[in-house]
Coordinates of C-alpha atoms (C1' of nucleotides) in Angstrom, one line a residue:
Chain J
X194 CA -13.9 -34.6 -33.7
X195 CA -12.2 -32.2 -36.4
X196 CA -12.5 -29.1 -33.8
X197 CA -11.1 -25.3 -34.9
X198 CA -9.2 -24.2 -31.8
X199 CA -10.9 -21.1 -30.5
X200 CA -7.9 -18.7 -31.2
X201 CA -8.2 -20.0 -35.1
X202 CA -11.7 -19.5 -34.8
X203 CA -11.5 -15.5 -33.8
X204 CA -8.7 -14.0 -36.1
X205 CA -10.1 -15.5 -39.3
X206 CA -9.8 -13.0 -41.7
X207 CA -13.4 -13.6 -43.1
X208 CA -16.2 -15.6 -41.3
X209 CA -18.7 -17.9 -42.7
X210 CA -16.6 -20.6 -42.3
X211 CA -18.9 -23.9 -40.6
X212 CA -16.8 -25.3 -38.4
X213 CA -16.7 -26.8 -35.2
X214 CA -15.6 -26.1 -31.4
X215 CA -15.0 -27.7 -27.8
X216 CA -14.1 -26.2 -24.7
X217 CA -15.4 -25.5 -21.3
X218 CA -18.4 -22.8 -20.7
X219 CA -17.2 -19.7 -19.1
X220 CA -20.6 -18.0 -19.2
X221 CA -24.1 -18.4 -19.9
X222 CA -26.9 -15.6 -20.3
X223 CA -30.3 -16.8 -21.2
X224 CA -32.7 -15.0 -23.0
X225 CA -36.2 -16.9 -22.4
X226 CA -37.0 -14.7 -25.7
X227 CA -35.6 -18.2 -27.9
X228 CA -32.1 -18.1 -27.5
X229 CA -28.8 -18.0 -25.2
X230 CA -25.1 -16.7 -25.4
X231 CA -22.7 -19.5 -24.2
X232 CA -19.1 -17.9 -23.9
X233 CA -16.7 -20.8 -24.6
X234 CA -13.0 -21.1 -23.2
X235 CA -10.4 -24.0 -25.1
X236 CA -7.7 -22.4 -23.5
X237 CA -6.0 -21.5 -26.8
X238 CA -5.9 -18.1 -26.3
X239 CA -7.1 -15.6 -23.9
X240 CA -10.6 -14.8 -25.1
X241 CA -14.4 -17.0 -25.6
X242 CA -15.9 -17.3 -28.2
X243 CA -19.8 -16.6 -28.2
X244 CA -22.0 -19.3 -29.3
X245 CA -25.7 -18.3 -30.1
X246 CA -27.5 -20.8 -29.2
X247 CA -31.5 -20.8 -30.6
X248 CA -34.7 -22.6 -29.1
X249 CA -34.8 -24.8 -31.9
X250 CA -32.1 -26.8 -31.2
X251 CA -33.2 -30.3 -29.9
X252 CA -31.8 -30.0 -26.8
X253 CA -32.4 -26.2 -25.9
X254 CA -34.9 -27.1 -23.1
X255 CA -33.2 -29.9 -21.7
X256 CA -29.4 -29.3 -22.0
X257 CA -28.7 -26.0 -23.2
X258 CA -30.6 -23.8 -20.7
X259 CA -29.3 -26.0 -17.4
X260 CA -25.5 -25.2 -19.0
X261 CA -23.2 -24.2 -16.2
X262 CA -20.1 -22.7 -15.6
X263 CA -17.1 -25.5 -16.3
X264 CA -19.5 -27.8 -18.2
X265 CA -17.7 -29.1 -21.3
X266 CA -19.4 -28.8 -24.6
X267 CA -18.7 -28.9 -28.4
X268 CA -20.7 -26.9 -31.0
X269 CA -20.9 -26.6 -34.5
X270 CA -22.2 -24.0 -37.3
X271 CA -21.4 -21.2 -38.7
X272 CA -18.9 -18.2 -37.6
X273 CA -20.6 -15.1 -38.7
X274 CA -20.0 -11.3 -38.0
X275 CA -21.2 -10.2 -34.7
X276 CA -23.6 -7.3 -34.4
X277 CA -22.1 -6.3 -31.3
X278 CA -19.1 -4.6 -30.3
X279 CA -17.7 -6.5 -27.7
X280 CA -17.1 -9.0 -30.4
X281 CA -15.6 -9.3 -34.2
X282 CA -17.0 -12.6 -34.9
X283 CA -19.6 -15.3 -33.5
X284 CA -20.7 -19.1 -33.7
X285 CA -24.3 -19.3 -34.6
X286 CA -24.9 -23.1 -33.2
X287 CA -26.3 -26.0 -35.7
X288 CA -25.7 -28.0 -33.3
X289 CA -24.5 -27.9 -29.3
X290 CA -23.7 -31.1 -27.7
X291 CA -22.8 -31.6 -23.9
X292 CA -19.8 -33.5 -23.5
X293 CA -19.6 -33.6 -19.4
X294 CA -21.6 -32.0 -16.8
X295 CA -20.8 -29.6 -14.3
X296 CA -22.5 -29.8 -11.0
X297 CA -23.0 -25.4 -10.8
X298 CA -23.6 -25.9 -7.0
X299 CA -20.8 -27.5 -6.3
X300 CA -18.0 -26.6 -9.4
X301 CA -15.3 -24.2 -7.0
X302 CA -14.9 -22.0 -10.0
X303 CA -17.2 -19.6 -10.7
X304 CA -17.6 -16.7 -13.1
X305 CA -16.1 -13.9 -10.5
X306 CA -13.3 -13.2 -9.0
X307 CA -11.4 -15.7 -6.4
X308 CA -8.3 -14.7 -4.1
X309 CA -5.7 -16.5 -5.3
X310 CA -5.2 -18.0 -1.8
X311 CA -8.5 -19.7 -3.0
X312 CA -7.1 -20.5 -6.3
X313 CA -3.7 -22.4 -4.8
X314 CA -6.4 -24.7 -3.0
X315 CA -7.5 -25.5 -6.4
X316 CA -4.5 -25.9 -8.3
X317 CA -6.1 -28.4 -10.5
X318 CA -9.2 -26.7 -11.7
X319 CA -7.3 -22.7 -11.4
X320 CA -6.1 -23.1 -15.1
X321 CA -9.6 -23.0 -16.2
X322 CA -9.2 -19.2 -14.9
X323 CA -8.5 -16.1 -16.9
X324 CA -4.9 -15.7 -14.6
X325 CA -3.7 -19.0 -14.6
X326 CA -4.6 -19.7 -18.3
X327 CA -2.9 -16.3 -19.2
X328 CA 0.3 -17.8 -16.5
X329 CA 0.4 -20.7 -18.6
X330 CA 0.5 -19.6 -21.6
X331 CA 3.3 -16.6 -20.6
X332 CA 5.1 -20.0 -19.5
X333 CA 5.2 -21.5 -22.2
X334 CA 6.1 -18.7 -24.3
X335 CA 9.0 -17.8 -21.7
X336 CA 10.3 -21.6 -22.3
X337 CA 10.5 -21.8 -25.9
X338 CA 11.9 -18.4 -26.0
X339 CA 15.2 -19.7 -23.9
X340 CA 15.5 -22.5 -26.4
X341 CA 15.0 -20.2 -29.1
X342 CA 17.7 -17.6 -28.0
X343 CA 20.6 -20.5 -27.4
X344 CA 19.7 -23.1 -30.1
X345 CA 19.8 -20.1 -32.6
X346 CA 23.3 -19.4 -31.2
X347 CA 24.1 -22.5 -31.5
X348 CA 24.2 -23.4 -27.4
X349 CA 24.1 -27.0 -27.0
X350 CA 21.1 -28.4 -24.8
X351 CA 22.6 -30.7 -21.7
X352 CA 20.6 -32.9 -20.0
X353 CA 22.5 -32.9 -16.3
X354 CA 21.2 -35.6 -13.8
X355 CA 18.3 -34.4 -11.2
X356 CA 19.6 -37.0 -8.7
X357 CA 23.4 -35.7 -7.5
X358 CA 25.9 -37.1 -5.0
X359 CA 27.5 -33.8 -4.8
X360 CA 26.3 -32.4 -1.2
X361 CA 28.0 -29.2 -0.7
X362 CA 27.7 -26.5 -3.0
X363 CA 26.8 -23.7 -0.8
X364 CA 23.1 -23.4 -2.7
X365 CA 21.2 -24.5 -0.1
X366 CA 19.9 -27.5 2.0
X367 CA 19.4 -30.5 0.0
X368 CA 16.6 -32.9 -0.5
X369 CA 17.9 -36.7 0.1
X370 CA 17.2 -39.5 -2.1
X371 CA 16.9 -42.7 -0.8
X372 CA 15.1 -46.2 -0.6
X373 CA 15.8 -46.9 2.8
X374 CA 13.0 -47.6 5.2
X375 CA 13.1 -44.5 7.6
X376 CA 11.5 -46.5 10.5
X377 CA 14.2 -48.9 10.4
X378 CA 17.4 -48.1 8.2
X379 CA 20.4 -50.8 7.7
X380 CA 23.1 -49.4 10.1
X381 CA 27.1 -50.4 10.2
X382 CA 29.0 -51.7 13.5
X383 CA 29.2 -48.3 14.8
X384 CA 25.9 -47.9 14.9
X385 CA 25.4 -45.0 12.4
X386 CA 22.8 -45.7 9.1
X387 CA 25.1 -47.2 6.2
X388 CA 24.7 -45.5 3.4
X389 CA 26.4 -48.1 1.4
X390 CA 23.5 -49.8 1.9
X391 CA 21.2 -47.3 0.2
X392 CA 19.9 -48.0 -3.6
X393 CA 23.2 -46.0 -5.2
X394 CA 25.3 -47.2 -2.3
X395 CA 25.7 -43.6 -1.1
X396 CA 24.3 -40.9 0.4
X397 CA 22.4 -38.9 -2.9
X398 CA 20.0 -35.9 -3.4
X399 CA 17.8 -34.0 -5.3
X400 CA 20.2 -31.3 -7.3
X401 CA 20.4 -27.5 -6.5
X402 CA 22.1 -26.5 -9.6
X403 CA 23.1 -28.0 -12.8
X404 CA 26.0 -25.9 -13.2
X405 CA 29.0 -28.2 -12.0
X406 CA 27.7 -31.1 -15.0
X407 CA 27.3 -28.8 -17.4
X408 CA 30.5 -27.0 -17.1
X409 CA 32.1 -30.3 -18.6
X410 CA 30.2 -30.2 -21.1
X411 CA 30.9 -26.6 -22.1
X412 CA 34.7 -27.9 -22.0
X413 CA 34.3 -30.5 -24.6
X414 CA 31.4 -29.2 -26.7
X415 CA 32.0 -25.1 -26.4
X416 CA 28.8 -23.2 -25.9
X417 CA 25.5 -25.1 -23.7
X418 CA 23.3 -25.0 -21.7
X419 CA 21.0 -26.6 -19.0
X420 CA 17.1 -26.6 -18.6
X421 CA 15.2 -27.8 -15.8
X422 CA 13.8 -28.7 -12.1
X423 CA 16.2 -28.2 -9.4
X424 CA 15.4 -27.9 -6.0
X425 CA 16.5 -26.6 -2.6
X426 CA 15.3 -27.9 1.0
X427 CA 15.8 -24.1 2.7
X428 CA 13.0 -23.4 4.9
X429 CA 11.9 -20.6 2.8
X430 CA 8.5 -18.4 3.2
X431 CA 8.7 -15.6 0.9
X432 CA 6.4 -14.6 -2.5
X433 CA 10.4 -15.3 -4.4
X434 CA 11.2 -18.7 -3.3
X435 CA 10.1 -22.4 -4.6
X436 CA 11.4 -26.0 -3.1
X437 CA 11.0 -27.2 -6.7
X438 CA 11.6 -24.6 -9.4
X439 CA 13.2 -24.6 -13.0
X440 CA 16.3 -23.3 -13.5
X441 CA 18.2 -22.3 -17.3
X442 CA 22.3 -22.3 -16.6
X443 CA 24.0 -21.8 -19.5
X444 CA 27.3 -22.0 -19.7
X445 CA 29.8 -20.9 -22.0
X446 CA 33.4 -22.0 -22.9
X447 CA 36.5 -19.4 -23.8
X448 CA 34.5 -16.4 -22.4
X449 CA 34.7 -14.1 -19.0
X450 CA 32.7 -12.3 -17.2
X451 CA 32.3 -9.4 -19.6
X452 CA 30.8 -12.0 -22.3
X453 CA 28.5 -13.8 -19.6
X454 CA 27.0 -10.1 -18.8
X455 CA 26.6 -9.7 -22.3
X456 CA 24.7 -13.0 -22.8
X457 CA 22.4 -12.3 -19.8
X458 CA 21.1 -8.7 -21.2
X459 CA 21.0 -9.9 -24.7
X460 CA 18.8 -13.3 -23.2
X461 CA 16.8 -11.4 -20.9
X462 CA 16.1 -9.4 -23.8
X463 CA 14.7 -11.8 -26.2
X464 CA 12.7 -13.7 -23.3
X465 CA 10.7 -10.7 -23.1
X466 CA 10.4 -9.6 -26.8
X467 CA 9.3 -12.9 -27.3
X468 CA 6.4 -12.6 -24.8
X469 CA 5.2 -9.5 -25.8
X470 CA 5.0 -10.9 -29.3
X471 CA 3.5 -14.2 -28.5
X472 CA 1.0 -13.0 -25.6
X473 CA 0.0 -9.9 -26.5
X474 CA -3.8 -10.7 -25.5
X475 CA -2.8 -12.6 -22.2
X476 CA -0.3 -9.2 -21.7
X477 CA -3.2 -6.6 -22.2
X478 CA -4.9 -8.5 -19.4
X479 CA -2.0 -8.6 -16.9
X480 CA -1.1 -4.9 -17.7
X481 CA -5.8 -3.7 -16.8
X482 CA -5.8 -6.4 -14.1
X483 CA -1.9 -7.2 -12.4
X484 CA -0.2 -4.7 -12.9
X485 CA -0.7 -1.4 -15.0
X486 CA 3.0 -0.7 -15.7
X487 CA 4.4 -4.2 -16.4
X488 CA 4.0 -3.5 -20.5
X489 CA 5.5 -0.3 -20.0
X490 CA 8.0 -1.7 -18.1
X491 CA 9.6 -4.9 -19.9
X492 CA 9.7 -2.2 -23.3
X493 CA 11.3 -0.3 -21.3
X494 CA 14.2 -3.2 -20.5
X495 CA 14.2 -4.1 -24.1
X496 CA 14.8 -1.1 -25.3
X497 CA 16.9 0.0 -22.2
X498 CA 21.1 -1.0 -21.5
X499 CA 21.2 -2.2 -18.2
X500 CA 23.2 -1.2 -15.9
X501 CA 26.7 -2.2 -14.7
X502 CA 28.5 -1.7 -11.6
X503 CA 30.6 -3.2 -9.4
X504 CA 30.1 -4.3 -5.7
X505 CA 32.7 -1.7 -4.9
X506 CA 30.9 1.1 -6.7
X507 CA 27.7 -0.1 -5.1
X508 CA 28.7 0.0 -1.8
X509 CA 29.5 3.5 -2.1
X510 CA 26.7 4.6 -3.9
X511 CA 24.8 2.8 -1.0
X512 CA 27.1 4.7 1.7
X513 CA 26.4 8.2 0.3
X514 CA 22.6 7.3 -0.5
X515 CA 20.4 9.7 2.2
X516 CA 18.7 7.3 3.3
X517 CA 18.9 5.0 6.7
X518 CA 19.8 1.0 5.9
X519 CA 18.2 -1.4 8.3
X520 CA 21.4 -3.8 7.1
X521 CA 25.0 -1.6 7.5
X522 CA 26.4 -1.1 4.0
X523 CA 30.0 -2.3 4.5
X524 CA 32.9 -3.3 1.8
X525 CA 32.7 -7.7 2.6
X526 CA 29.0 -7.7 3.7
X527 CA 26.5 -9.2 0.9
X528 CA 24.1 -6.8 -0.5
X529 CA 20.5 -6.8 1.3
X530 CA 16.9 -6.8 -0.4
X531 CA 16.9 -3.1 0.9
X532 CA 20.0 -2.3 -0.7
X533 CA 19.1 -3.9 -4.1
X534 CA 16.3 -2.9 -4.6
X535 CA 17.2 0.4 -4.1
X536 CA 19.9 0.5 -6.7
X537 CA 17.2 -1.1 -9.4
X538 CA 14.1 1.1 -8.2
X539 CA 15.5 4.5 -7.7
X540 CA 19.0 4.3 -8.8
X541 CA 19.1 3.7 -12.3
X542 CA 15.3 2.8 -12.6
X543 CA 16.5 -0.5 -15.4
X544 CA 17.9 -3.8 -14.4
X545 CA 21.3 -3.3 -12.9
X546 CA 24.1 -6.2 -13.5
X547 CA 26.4 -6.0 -10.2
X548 CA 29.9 -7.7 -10.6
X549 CA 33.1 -8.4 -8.4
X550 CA 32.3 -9.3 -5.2
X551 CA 34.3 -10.5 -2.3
X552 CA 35.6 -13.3 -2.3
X553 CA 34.9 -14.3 1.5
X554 CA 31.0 -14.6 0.5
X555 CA 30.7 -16.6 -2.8
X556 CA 31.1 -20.0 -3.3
X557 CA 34.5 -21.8 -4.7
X558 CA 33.9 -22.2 -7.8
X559 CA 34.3 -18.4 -9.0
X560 CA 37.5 -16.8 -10.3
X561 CA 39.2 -14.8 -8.4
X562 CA 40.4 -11.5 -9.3
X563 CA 44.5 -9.9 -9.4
X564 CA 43.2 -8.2 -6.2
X565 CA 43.0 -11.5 -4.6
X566 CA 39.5 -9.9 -3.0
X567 CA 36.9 -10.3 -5.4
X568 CA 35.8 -12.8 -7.5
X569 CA 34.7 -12.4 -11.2
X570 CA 31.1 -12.8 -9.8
X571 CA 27.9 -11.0 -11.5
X572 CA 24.1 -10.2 -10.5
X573 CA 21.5 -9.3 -12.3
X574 CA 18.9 -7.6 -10.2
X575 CA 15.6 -6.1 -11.8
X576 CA 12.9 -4.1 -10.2
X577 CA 10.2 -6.0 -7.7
X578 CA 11.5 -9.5 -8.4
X579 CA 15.4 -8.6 -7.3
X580 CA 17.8 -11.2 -8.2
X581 CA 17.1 -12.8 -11.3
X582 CA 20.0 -14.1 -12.8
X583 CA 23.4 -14.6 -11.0
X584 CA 26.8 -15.9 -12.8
X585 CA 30.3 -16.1 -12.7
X586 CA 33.7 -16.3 -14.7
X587 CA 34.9 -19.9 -13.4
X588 CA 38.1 -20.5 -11.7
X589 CA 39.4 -22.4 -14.4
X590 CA 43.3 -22.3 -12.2
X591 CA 43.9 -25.7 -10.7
X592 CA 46.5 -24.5 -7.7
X593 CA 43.6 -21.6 -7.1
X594 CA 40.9 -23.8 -7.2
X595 CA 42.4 -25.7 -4.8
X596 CA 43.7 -23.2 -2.5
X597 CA 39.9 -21.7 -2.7
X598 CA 38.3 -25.4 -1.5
X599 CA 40.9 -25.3 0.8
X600 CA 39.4 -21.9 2.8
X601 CA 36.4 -23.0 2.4
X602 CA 36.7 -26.0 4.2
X603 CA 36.1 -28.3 1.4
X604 CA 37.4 -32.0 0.6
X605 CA 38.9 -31.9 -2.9
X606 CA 38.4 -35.4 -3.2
X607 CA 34.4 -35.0 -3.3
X608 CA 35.1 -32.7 -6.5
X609 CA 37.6 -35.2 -8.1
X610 CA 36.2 -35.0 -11.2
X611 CA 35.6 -31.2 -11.4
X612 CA 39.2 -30.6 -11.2
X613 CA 39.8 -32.8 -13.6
X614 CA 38.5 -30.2 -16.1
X615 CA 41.2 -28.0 -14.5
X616 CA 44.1 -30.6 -14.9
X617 CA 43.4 -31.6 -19.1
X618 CA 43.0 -28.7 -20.8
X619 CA 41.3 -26.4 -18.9
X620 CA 40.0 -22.8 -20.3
X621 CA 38.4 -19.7 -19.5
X622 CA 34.6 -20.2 -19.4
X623 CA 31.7 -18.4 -17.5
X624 CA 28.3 -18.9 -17.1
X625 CA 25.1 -17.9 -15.1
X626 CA 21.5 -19.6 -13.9
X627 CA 18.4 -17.6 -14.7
X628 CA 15.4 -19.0 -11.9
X629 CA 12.2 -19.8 -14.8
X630 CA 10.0 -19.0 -12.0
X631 CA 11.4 -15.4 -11.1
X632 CA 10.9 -14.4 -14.8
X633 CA 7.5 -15.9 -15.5
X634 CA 7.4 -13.5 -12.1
X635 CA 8.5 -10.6 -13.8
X636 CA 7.1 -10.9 -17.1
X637 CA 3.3 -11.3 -15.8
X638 CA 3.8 -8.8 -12.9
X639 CA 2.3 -11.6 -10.6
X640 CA 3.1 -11.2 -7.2
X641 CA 4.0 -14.5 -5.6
X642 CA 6.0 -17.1 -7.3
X643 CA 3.0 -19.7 -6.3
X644 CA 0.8 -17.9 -8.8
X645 CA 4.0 -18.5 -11.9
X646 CA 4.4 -22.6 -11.8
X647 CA 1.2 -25.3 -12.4
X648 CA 2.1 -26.8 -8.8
X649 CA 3.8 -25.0 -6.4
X650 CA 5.8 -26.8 -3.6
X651 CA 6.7 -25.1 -1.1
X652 CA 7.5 -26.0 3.0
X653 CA 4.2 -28.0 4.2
X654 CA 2.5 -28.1 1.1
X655 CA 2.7 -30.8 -1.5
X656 CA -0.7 -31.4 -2.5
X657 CA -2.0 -32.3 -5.9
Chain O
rU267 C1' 13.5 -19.9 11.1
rC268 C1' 12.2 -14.7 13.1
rC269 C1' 8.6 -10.4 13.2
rC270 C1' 3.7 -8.6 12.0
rC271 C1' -1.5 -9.5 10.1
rG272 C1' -5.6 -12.6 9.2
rA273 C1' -9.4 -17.0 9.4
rU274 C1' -17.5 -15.3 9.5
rA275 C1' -22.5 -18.8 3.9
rG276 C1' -19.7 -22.6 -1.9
rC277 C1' -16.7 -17.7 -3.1
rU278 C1' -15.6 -12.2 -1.9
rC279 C1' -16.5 -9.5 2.3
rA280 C1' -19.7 -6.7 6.5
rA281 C1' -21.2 -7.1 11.7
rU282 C1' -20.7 -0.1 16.4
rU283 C1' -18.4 -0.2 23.5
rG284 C1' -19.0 -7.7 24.4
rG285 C1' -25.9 -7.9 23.4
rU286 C1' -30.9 -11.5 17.9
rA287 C1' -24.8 -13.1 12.3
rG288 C1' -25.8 -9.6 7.0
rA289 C1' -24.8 -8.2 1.8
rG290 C1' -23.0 -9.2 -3.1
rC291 C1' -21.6 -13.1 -6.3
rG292 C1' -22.6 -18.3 -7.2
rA293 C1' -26.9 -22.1 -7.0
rG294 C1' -32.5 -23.1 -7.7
rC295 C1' -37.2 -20.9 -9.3
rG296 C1' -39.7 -16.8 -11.9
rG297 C1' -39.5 -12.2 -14.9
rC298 C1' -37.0 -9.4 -18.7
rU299 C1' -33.4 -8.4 -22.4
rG300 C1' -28.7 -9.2 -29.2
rU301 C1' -26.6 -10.2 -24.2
rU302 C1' -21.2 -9.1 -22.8
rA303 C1' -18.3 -12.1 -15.5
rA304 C1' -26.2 -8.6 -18.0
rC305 C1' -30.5 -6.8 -15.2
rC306 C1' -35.1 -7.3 -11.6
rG307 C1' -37.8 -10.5 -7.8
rC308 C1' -38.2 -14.8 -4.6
rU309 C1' -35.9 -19.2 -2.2
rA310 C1' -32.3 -22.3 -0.1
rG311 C1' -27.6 -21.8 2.2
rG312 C1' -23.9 -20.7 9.1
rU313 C1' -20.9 -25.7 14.9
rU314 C1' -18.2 -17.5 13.0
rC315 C1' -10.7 -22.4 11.9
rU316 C1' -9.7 -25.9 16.4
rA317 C1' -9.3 -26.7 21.8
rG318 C1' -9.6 -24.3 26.3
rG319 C1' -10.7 -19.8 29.4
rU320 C1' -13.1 -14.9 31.1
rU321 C1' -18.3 -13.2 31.2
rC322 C1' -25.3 -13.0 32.8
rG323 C1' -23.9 -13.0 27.6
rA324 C1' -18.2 -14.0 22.9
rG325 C1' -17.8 -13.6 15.7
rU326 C1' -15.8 -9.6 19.0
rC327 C1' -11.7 -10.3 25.0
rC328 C1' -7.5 -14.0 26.9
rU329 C1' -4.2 -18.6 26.1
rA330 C1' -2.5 -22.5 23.0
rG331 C1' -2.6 -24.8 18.3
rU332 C1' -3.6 -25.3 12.9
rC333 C1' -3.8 -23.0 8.3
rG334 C1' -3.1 -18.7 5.1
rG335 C1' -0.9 -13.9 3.8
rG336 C1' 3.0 -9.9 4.2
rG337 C1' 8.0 -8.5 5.7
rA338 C1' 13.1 -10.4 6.8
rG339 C1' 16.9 -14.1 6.3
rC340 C1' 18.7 -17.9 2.7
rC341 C1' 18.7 -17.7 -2.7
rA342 C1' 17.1 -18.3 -8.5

RNA sequence: UCCCCGAUAGCUCAAUUGGUAGAGCGAGCGGCUGUUAACCGCUAGGUUCUAGGUUCGAGUCCUAGUCGGGGAGCCA
């Protein structure tokens, strides 16, 4: 079939065109008069395309007038101007043939509006919706645009290994990986399962962060970054928070935290510019039906310079605020939701990049500061969503490194090889890891992460 | 994991103090119309999440569970 994809179909600059399309019937109004309306949906853009169907067609009686919602259909003829408004441009049908049926008493979708709660039941039909089509399509457009930004900065794309041996970043609980019957797994003298027995021949999991791999990369090859699924085991129930989720962690060599903040306002930048210019339809519809301000409001970060403050500033911004914190703002304790959200909201009212924080509550890996307090650690928090990005300057110091394992109870012989990129010619580098999910999130205005990825998996629920 | 809220027709929701379970949408049939998730009429469609309990009587009250949602923690 030499179809026209719908979104071809509506924005040639002069009908008349015959041509032919295929896609799945949103709508149907019949006019017992001699003809039908049959609003089509390819999912290559937002909008249908009206077909006008006539009586004389062959099969107007037996096919055409028992068309349901979700039936799948191609029709040919010619595009013509419409005479109504709702519409520049129409297919008047030569030709409509049914591809498959759609039992209309029984299809889930129909041509109203469903909770969403409904929709996650049908994750396999819910892109054949207005939302998720629009979702997918912001998606997409999010994804190229991070490949975009780094490959035209000439950011190196790393491939780092989902399955990991390394068990104890401080990002979470891990998923493990294993072959090994769990009714009845090999066990050593002592008793205990032995591991060595498992398919790698010890213990392995699914990876919560890329970031350790790519960093040797960044010290061979300079600028990169990493793309993809990562996932955390953490019994989490929230509208933010994913088992499985996609992760960007770029990483860059010779820099400090100062360029890394740079990078993530100038990236965060071009994600959205490139959604506004690549979804404009699927945006009108999220800013009449999501949310009303969510145009307004990713211009407005574009256009805007974030803000930048350290945890010491915000801590006494937080102090002084009039205003009673359910969490007690104190120099060493982390920053709450309450407390973010605060300084992104009312504060400064743009997203707000929050840097040097204490030492005592980030992980190993970040470089610490001449204070000996904070470490060259950076946030990036933006309204609603909160945390979107977060990023460090590296300890690139072997003796600190060390010394920081060393508090943190941690065996430098796990991390062998990552202080090996400390011992031969170690440098300065810094990097951060955006959450894909968290920005599809923020760009669409959708409210739970669920809503943002095809298949959501999340504690209990797996299907599809 | 903790705290709150919810579950009624395929879907979205009503149902007064505990007293005969309704509407819209969708579906089928009919009418009407260059219509715009059209409109008008008729029809079909229910083990009120599950298991117990209180009561003459439970969608409604109580207990436990399951599932879903919101908030919190953890984080991206």
């Amino acid at each position: 079939m030499n179809r026209t994809l719908i979104t071809d179909a509506l924005t040639v600059p002069a009908p008349g065109a015959d041509l032919t399309v295929a896609g799945w019937v949103r709508t149907v109004r019949i006019s017992k008069g001699g003809f039908c309306f049959i609003h089509l949906n390819d999912g290559s853009c937002f909008d249908s395309i009206q077909i006008v169907a006539d009586k004389d067609l062959h099969n107007y009686e037996t096919e055409i007038l028992h068309l349901t919602a979700g039936t799948s259909i191609a029709a040919s003829g010619k595009l013509v101007e419409s005479p109504a408004k709702a519409q520049r441009v129409e297919l008047h049908a030569a030709e409509v043939s049914l591809i498959g049926t759609c039992d209309g008493e029984q299809y889930p979708i129909q041509p109203k509006r469903h909770s969403f709660e409904f929709l996650r039941t049908q994750a396999h039909l819910r892109p054949r919706t207005n939302t998720f089509g629009a979702v997918a399509r912001v998606r997409n457009a999010v994804s190229a645009a991070i490949h975009d930004f780094f490959q035209s900065r000439g950011f190196l794309y790393v491939h780092t290994p989902i399955i990991t041996a390394s068990d104890c970043e401080g990002a979470g609980t891990l998923f493990r990986v294993t072959t090994m019957d769990p009714a009845e797994p090999p066990r050593d003298d002592a008793g205990n399962v032995d591991f060595a027995q498992d398919f790698f021949g010890r213990p392995t999991y699914l990876t919560v962060s890329g970031q350790l791999d790519v960093e040797a990369y960044a010290c061979a090859l300079g600028n990169v970054y990493t793309f993809g699924p990562t996932f955390r085991a953490e019994n989490s129930n929230t509208p933010r928070h994913l088992a499985e989720f996609w992760m960007v962690e770029p990483e860059m060599a010779f820099a400090d935290l100062t360029a890394n903040a740079d990078l993530a306002e100038d990236f965060l930048k071009h994600v959205f510019t490139a959604v506004l210019d690549r979804c404009g339809r699927d945006m009108e519809f999220f800013n009449e039906r999501i949310d009303e301000t969510i145009i307004e409001t990713l211009k407005g970060i574009i256009d805007s310079q974030f803000a930048r403050i350290s945890y010491t500033e915000a801590v006494d911004r937080l102090a002084q605020a009039d205003r009673k914190w359910e969490y007690t703002v104190e120099w060493g304790n982390d920053l709450q939701t309450e407390h973010e959200r605060y300084l992104t909201e009312e504060v400064f009212k743009v997203p707000v990049i929050i840097t040097d924080y204490p030492a005592a509550i980030k992980p190993f890996y970040m470089r610490l500061s001449d204070d000996g307090k904070t470490v060259a650690a950076m946030d990036v928090l933006v309204p609603k969503v909160g945390e979107i990005i977060g990023g460090s300057q590296r300890e690139e110091r072997l003796d600190v490194l060390v010394q920081r394992m060393g508090q943190l109870a941690l065996n430098p012989q796990d991390y062998w090889w990552y202080a090996d990129l400390r011992r031969y010619g170690t440098v300065p580098h810094a990097g951060f890891g955006l959450g894909l999910e968290r920005t599809v999130q923020f760009a669409t205005g959708m409210a739970n992460i669920r809503d943002v990825i095809p298949y959501p998996r999340t504690p209990r629920s797996a299907e599809f």
